[in-house]
mmCIF file of C-alpha atoms in Angstrom:
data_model
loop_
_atom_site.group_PDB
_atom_site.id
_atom_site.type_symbol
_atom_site.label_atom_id
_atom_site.label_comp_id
_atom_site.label_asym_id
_atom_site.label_seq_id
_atom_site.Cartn_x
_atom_site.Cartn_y
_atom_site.Cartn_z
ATOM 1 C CA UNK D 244 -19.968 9.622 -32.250
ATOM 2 C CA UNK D 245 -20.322 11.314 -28.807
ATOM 3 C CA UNK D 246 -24.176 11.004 -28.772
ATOM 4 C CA UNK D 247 -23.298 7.138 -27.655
ATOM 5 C CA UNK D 248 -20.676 8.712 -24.715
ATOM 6 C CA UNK D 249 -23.420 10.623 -23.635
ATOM 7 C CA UNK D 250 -26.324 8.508 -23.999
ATOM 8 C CA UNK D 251 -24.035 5.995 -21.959
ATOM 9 C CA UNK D 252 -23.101 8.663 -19.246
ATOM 10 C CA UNK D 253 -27.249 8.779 -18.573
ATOM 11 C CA UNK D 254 -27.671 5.062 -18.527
ATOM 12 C CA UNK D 255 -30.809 5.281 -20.304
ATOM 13 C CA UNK D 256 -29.745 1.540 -22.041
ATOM 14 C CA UNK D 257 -32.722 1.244 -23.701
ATOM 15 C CA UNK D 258 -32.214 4.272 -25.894
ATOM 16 C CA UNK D 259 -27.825 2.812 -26.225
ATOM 17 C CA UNK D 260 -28.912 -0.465 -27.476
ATOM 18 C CA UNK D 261 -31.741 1.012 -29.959
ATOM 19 C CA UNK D 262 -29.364 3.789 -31.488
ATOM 20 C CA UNK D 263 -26.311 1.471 -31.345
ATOM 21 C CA UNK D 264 -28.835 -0.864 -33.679
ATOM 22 C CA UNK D 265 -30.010 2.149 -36.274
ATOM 23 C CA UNK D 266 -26.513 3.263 -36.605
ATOM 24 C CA UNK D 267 -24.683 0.097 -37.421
ATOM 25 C CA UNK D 268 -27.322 -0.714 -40.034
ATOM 26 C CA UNK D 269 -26.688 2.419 -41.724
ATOM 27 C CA UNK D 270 -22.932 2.731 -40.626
ATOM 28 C CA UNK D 271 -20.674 -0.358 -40.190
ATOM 29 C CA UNK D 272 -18.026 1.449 -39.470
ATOM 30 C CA UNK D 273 -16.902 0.908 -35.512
ATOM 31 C CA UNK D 274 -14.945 3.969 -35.601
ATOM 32 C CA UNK D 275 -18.239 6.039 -33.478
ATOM 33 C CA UNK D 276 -17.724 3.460 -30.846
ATOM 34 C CA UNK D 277 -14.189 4.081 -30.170
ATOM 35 C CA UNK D 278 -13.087 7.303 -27.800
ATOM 36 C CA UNK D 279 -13.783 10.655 -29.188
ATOM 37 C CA UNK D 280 -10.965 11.843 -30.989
ATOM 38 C CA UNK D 281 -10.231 14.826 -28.298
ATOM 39 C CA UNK D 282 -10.838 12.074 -25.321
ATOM 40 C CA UNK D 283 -7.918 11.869 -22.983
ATOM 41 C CA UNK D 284 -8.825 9.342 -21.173
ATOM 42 C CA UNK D 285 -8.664 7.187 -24.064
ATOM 43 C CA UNK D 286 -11.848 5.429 -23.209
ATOM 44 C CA UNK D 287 -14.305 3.771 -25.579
ATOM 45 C CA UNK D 288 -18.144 3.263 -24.923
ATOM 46 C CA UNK D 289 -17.829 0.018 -23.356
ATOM 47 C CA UNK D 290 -15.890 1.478 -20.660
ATOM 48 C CA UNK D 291 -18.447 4.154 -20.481
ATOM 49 C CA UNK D 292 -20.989 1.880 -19.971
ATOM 50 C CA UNK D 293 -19.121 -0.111 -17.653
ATOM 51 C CA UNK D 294 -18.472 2.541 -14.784
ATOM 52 C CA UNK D 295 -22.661 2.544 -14.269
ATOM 53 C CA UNK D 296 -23.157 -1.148 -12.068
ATOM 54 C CA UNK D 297 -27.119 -0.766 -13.587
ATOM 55 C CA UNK D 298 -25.589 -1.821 -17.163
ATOM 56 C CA UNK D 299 -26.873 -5.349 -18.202
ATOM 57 C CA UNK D 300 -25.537 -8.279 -20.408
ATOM 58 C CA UNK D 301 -27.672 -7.001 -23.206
ATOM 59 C CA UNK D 302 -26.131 -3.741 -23.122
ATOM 60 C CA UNK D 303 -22.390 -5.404 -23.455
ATOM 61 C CA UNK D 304 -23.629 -7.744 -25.893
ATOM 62 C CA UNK D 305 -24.832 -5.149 -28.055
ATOM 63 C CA UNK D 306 -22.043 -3.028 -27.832
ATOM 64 C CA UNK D 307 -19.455 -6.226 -28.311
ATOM 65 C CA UNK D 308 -21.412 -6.936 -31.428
ATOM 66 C CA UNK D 309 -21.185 -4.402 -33.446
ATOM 67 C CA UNK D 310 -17.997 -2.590 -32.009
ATOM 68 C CA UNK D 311 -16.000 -5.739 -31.985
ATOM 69 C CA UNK D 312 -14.706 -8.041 -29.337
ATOM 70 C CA UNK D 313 -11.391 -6.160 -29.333
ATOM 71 C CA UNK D 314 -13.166 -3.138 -27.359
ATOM 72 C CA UNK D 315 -13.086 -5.601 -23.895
ATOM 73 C CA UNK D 316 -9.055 -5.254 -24.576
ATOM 74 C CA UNK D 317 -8.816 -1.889 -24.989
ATOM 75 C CA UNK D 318 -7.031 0.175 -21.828
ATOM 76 C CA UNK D 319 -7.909 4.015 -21.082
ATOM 77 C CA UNK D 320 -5.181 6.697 -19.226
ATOM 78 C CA UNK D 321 -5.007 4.518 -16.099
ATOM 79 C CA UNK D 322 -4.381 0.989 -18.343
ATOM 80 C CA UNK D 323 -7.715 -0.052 -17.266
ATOM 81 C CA UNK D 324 -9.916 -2.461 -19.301
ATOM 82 C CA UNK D 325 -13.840 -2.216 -19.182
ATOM 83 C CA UNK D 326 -13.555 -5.393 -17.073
ATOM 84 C CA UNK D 327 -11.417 -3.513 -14.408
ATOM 85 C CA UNK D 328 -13.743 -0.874 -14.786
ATOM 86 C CA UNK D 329 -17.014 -2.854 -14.166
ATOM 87 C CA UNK D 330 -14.968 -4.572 -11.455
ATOM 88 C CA UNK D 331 -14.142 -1.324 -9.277
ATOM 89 C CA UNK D 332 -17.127 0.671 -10.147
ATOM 90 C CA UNK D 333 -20.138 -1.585 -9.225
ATOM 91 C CA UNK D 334 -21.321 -1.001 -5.771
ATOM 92 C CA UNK D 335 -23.020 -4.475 -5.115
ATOM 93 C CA UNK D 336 -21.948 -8.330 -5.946
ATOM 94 C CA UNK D 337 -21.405 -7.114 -9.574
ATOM 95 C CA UNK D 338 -23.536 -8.855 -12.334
ATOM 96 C CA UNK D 339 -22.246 -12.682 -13.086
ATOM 97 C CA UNK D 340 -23.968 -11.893 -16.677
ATOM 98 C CA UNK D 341 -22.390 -9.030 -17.561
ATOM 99 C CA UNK D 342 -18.466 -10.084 -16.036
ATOM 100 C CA UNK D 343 -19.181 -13.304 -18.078
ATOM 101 C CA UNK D 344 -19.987 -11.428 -21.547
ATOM 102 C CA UNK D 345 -16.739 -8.956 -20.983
ATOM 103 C CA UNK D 346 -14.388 -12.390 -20.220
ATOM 104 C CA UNK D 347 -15.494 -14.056 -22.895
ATOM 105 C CA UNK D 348 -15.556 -11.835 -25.558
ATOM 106 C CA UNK D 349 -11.492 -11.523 -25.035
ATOM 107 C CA UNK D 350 -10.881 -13.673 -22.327
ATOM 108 C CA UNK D 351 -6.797 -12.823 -22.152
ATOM 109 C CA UNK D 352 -8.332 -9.222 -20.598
ATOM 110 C CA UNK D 353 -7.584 -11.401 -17.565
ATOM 111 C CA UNK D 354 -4.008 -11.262 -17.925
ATOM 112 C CA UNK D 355 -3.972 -7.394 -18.820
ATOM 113 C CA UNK D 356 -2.426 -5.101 -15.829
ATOM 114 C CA UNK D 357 -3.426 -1.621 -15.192
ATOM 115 C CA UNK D 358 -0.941 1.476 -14.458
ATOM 116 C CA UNK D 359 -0.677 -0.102 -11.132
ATOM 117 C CA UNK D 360 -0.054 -3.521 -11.971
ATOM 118 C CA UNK D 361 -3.238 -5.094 -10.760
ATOM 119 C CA UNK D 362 -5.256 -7.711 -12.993
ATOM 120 C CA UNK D 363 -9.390 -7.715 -13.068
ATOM 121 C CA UNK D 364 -8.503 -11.003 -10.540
ATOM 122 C CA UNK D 365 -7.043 -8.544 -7.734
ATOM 123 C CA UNK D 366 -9.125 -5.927 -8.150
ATOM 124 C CA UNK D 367 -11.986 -8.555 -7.339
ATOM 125 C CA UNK D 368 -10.208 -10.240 -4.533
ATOM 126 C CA UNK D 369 -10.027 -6.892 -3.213
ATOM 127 C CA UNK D 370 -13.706 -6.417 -3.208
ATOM 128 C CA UNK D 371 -14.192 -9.814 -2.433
ATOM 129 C CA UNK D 372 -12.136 -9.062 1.250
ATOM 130 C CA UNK D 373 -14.680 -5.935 1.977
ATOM 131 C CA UNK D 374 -17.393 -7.834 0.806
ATOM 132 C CA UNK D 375 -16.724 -10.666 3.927
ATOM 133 C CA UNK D 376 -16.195 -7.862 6.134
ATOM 134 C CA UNK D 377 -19.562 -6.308 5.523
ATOM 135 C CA UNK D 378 -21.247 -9.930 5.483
ATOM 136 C CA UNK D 379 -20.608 -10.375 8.658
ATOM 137 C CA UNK D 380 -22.765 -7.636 10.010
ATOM 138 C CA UNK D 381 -25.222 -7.607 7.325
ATOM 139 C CA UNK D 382 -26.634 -10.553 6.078
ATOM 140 C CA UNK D 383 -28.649 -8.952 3.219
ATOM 141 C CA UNK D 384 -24.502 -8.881 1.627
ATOM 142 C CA UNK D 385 -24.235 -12.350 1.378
ATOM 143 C CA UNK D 386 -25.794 -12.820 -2.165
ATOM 144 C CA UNK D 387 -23.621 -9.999 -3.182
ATOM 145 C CA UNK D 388 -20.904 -12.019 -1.864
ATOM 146 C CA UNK D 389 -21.834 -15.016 -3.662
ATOM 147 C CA UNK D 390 -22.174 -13.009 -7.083
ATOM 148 C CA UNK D 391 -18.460 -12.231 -6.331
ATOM 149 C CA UNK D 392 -17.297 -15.218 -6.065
ATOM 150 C CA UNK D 393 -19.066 -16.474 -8.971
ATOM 151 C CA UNK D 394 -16.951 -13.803 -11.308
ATOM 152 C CA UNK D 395 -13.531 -15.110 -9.769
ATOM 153 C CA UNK D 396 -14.394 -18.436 -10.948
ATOM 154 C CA UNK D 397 -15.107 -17.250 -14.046
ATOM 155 C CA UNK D 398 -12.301 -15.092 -14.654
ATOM 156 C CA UNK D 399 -9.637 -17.927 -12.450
ATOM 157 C CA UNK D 400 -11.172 -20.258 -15.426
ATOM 158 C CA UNK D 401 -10.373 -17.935 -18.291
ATOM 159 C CA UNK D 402 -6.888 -18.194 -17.672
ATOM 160 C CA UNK D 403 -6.782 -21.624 -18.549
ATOM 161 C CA UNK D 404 -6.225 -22.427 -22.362
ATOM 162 C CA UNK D 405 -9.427 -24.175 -22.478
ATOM 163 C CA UNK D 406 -11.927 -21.728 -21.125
ATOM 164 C CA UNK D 407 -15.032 -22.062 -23.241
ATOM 165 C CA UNK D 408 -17.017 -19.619 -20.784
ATOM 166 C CA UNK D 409 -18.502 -22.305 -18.651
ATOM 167 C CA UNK D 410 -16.969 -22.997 -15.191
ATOM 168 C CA UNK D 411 -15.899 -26.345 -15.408
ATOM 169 C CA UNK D 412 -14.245 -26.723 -11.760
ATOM 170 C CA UNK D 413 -15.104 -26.527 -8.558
ATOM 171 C CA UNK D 414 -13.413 -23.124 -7.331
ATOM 172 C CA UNK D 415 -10.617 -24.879 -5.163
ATOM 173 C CA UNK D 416 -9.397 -26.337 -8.503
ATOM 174 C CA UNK D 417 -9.612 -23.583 -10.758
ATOM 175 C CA UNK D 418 -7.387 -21.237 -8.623
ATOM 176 C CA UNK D 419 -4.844 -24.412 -8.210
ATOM 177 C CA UNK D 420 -5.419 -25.126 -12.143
ATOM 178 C CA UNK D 421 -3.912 -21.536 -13.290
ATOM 179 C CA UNK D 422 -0.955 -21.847 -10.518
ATOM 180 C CA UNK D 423 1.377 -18.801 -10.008
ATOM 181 C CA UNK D 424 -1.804 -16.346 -12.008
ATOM 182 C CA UNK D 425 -3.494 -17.083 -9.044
ATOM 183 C CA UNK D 426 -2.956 -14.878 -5.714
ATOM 184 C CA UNK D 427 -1.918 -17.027 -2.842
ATOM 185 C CA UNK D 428 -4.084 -15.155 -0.769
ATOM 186 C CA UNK D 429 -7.430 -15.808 -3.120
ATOM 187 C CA UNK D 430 -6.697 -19.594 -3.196
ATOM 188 C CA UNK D 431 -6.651 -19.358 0.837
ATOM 189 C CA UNK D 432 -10.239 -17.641 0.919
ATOM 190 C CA UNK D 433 -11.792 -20.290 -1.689
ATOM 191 C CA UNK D 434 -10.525 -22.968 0.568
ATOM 192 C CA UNK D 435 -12.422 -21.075 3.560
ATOM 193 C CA UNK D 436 -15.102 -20.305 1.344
ATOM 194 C CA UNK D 437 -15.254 -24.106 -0.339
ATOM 195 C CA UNK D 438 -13.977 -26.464 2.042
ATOM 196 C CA UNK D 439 -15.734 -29.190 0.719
ATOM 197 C CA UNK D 440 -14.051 -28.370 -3.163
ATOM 198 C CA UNK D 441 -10.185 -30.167 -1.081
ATOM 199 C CA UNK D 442 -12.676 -33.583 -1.418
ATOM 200 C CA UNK D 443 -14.282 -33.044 -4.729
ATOM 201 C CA UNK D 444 -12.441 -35.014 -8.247
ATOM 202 C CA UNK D 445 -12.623 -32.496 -10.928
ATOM 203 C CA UNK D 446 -11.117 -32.759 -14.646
ATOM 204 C CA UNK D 447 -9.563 -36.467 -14.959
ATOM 205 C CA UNK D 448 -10.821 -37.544 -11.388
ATOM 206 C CA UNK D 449 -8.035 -35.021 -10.343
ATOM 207 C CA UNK D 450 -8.448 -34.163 -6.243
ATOM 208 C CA UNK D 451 -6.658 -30.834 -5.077
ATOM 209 C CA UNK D 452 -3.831 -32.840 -4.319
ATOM 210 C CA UNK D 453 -3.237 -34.305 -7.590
ATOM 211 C CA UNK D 454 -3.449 -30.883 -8.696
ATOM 212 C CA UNK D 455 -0.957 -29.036 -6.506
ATOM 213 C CA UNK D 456 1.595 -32.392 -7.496
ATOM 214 C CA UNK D 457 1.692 -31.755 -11.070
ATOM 215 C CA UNK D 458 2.901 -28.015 -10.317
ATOM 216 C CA UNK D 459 6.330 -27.088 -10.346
ATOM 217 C CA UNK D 460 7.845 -27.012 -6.513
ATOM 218 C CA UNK D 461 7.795 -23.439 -5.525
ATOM 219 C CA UNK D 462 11.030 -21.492 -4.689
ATOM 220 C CA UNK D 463 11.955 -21.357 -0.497
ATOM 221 C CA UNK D 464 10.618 -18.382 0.318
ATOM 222 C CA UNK D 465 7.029 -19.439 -1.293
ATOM 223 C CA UNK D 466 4.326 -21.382 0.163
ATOM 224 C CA UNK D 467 3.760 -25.065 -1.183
ATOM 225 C CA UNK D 468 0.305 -25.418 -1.771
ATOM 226 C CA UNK D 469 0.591 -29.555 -1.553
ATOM 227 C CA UNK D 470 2.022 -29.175 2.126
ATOM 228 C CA UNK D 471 -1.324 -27.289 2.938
ATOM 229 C CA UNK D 472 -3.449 -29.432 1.091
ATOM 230 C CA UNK D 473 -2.078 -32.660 2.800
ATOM 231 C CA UNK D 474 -2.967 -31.315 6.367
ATOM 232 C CA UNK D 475 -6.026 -31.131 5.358
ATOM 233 C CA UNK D 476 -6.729 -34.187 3.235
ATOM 234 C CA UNK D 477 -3.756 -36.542 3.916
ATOM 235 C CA UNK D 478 -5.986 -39.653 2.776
ATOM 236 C CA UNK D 479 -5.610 -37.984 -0.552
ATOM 237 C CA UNK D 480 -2.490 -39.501 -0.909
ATOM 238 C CA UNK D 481 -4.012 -42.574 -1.827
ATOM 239 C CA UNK D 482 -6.390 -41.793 -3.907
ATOM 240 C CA UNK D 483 -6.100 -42.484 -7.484
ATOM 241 C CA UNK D 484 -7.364 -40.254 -10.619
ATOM 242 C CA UNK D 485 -9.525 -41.771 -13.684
ATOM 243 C CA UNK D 486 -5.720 -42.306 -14.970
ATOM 244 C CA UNK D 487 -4.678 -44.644 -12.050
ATOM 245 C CA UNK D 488 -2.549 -42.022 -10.994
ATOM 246 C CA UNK D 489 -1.280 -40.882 -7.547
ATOM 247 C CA UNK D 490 -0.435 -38.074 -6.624
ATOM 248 C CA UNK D 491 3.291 -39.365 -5.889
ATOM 249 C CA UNK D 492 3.468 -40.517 -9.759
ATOM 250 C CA UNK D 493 2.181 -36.556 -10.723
ATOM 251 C CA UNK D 494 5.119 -35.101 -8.134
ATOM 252 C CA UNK D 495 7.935 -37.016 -9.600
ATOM 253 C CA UNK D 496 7.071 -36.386 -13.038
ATOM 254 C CA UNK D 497 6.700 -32.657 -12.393
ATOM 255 C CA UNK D 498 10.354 -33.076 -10.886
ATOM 256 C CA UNK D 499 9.612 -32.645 -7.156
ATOM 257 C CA UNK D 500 12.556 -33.730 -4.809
ATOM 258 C CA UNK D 501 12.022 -35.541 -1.616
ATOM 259 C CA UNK D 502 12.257 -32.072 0.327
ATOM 260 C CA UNK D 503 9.929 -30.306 -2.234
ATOM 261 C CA UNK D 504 6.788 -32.955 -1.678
ATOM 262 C CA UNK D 505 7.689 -36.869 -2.351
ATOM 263 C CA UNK D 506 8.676 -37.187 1.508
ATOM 264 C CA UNK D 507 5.846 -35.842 2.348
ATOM 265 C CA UNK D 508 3.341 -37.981 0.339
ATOM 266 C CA UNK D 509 5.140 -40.884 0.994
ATOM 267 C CA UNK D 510 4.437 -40.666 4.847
ATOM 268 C CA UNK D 511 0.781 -39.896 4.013
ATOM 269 C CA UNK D 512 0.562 -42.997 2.320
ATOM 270 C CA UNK D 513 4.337 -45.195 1.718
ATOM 271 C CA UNK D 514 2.696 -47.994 -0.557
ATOM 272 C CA UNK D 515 2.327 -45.489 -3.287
ATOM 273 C CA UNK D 516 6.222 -46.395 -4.101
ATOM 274 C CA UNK D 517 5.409 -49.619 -4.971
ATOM 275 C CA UNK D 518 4.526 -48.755 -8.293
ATOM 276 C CA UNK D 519 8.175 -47.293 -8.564
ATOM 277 C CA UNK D 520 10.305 -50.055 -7.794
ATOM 278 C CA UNK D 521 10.480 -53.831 -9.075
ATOM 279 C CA UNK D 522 10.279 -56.361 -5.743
ATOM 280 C CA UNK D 523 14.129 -56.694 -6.302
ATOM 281 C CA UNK D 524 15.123 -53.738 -5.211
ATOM 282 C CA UNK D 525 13.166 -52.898 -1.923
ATOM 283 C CA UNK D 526 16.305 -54.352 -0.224
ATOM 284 C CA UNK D 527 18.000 -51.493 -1.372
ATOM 285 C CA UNK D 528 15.745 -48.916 -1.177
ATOM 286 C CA UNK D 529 14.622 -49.615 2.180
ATOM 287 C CA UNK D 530 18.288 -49.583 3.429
ATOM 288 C CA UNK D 531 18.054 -45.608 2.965
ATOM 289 C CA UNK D 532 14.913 -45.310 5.079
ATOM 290 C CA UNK D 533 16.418 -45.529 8.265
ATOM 291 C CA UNK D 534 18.342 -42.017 8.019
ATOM 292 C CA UNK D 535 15.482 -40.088 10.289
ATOM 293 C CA UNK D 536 12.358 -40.620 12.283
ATOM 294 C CA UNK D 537 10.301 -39.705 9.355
ATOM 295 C CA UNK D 538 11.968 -42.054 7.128
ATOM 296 C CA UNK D 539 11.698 -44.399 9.536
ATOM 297 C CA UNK D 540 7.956 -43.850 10.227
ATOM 298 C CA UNK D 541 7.352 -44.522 5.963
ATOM 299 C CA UNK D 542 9.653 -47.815 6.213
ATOM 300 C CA UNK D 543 7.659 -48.698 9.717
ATOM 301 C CA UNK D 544 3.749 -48.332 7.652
ATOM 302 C CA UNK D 545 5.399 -49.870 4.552
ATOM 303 C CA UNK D 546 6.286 -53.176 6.177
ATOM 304 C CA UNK D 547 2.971 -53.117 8.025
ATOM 305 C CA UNK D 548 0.885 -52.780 4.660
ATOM 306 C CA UNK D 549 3.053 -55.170 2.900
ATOM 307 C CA UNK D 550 4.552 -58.117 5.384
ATOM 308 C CA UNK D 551 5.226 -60.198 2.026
ATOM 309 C CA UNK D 552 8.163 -57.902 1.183
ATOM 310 C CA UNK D 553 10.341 -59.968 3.507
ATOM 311 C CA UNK D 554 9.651 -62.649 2.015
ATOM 312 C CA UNK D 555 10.179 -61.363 -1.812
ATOM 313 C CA UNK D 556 13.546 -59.869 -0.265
ATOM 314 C CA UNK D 557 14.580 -62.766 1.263
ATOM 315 C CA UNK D 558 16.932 -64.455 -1.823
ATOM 316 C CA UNK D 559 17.727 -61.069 -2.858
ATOM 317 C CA UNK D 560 21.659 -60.043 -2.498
ATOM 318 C CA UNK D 561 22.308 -56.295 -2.415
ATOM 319 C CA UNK D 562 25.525 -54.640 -4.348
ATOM 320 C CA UNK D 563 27.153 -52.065 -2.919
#
């Protein structure tokens, strides 16, 4: 029915929620809360109530219940879902309430592009940039900022396969959880924003590090996430999860190369590779550590944290 639209349109919420209630008790059927028949922007009355940043959680909640979850996935003329709309529309931080009840009442919305191929995630990393900017000058922005960054941690989370609508990770974490789905350039700012998250265990004990391991290696052209992360925190090489692993043991089972990470964690800390190799065979593979200074600089701090390996090597006899 188009007394909703308009009722919407006013933002007089009280009166939505109270006529939403009266008609579904006498009408189940959602059909009134979908767009008007003659509506060409294809919008229903969630994303009606969702370009007005005074709507509350109540108001979606109401709406979700008796129009049906599926309403969050809907996308008008410009393949926009309420969630981008909420996202674009609301002038201040944008209420963590109200972003959480639109993610989880169909939380792969998140993965939905609009007409111009951005995802609720970019749209709010976009207001998340012009939020810092005004910050800066204007303190009184700062909660606003906050409020944003609460709603990427909620919506980074809902990628994942176990989102239950709670954030479960420090932000840091989540953006390095959901890999490629997350914009390079958001995980930077969270890292800015949380540097403290690049010393924090999440899930499994997991550090950053053990994190960016597990991944894939990128291609080239694309920045490695582990090489950043091991400026910052190279002691996090020996740190172990609640699984006694390292992050060398996550790297080589994700199938990293020596160029693609294992070099690198190895000269951050070399004695993770004795839990790769029997005593037996450190002849051999220490004979290939001698190609370059780095290599030489792992076999160098290797020897100095374990001494005894001349000793297990010394009735060993090498094949070649």
């Amino acid at each position: 029915m188009k007394k909703f639209f308009c009722i919407a349109r006013e933002g007089d919420w009280e009166n939505l929620v109270h006529e939403l209630k009266q008609e579904s008790s006498v009408n189940p059927d959602r059909e009134s809360l979908l767009s008007p028949k003659d509506d060409v922007n294809r919008e229903n009355i969630l994303h009606q109530v969702c370009y007005n940043s005074s709507v509350t959680a109540i108001v979606i909640e109401t709406v979700l219940d008796i129009g049906g979850p599926q309403l969050a996935a809907e996308q008008n003329y410009l393949g926009q879902t309420p969630l981008h709309i909420y996202l674009t529309c609301t002038h201040g931080g944008a209420s963590v309430a109200v972003c959480r009840a639109l993610v989880i009442a169909k939380p792969e919305t998140v993965r939905i592009e609009d007409n111009e191929y951005l995802r609720a995630i970019d749209v709010l990393y976009q207001k998340i940039i012009m939020k810092e900017e005004r910050a800066r000058y204007q303190p009184e922005e700062k909660q606003s900022l906050e409020d944003l960054w609460a709603n990427a941690r909620i919506i980074v989370e809902a990628f994942r396969p176990t989102f239950s609508g709670q954030q479960s990770l420090p932000m840091v974490h989540a953006c390095l959880e959901i890999g490629e789905d997350c914009p390079f350039a958001l995980w930077e700012r969270a890292l800015q924003q949380f540097p403290d998250d690049i010393f924090e265990p999440g899930e499994n004990g997991n550090l950053p590090l053990h994190i960016a391991a597990s991944t894939s290696p990128p291609d080239e052209l694309e920045v490695d996430l582990l090489n950043e992360i091991l400026k910052l925190f190279p002691k996090a090489a020996s740190i172990r999860n609640n699984k006694d692993q390292l992050p060398l043991d996550l790297a080589i089972s994700s199938g990293r190369t020596w160029r693609s990470g294992i070099g690198l964690l190895l000269d951050a800390y070399p004695l993770a590779i004795d839990d790769h190799i029997q005593p037996n065979e450190y002849p051999l593979i220490l004979s290939h550590f001698s190609s370059s200074s780095s290599k030489r600089n792992i076999l160098f701090q290797l020897l100095l944290g374990k001494p005894d390996l001349f000793v297990q090597a010394k009735n060993c006899v090498i094949y070649s």
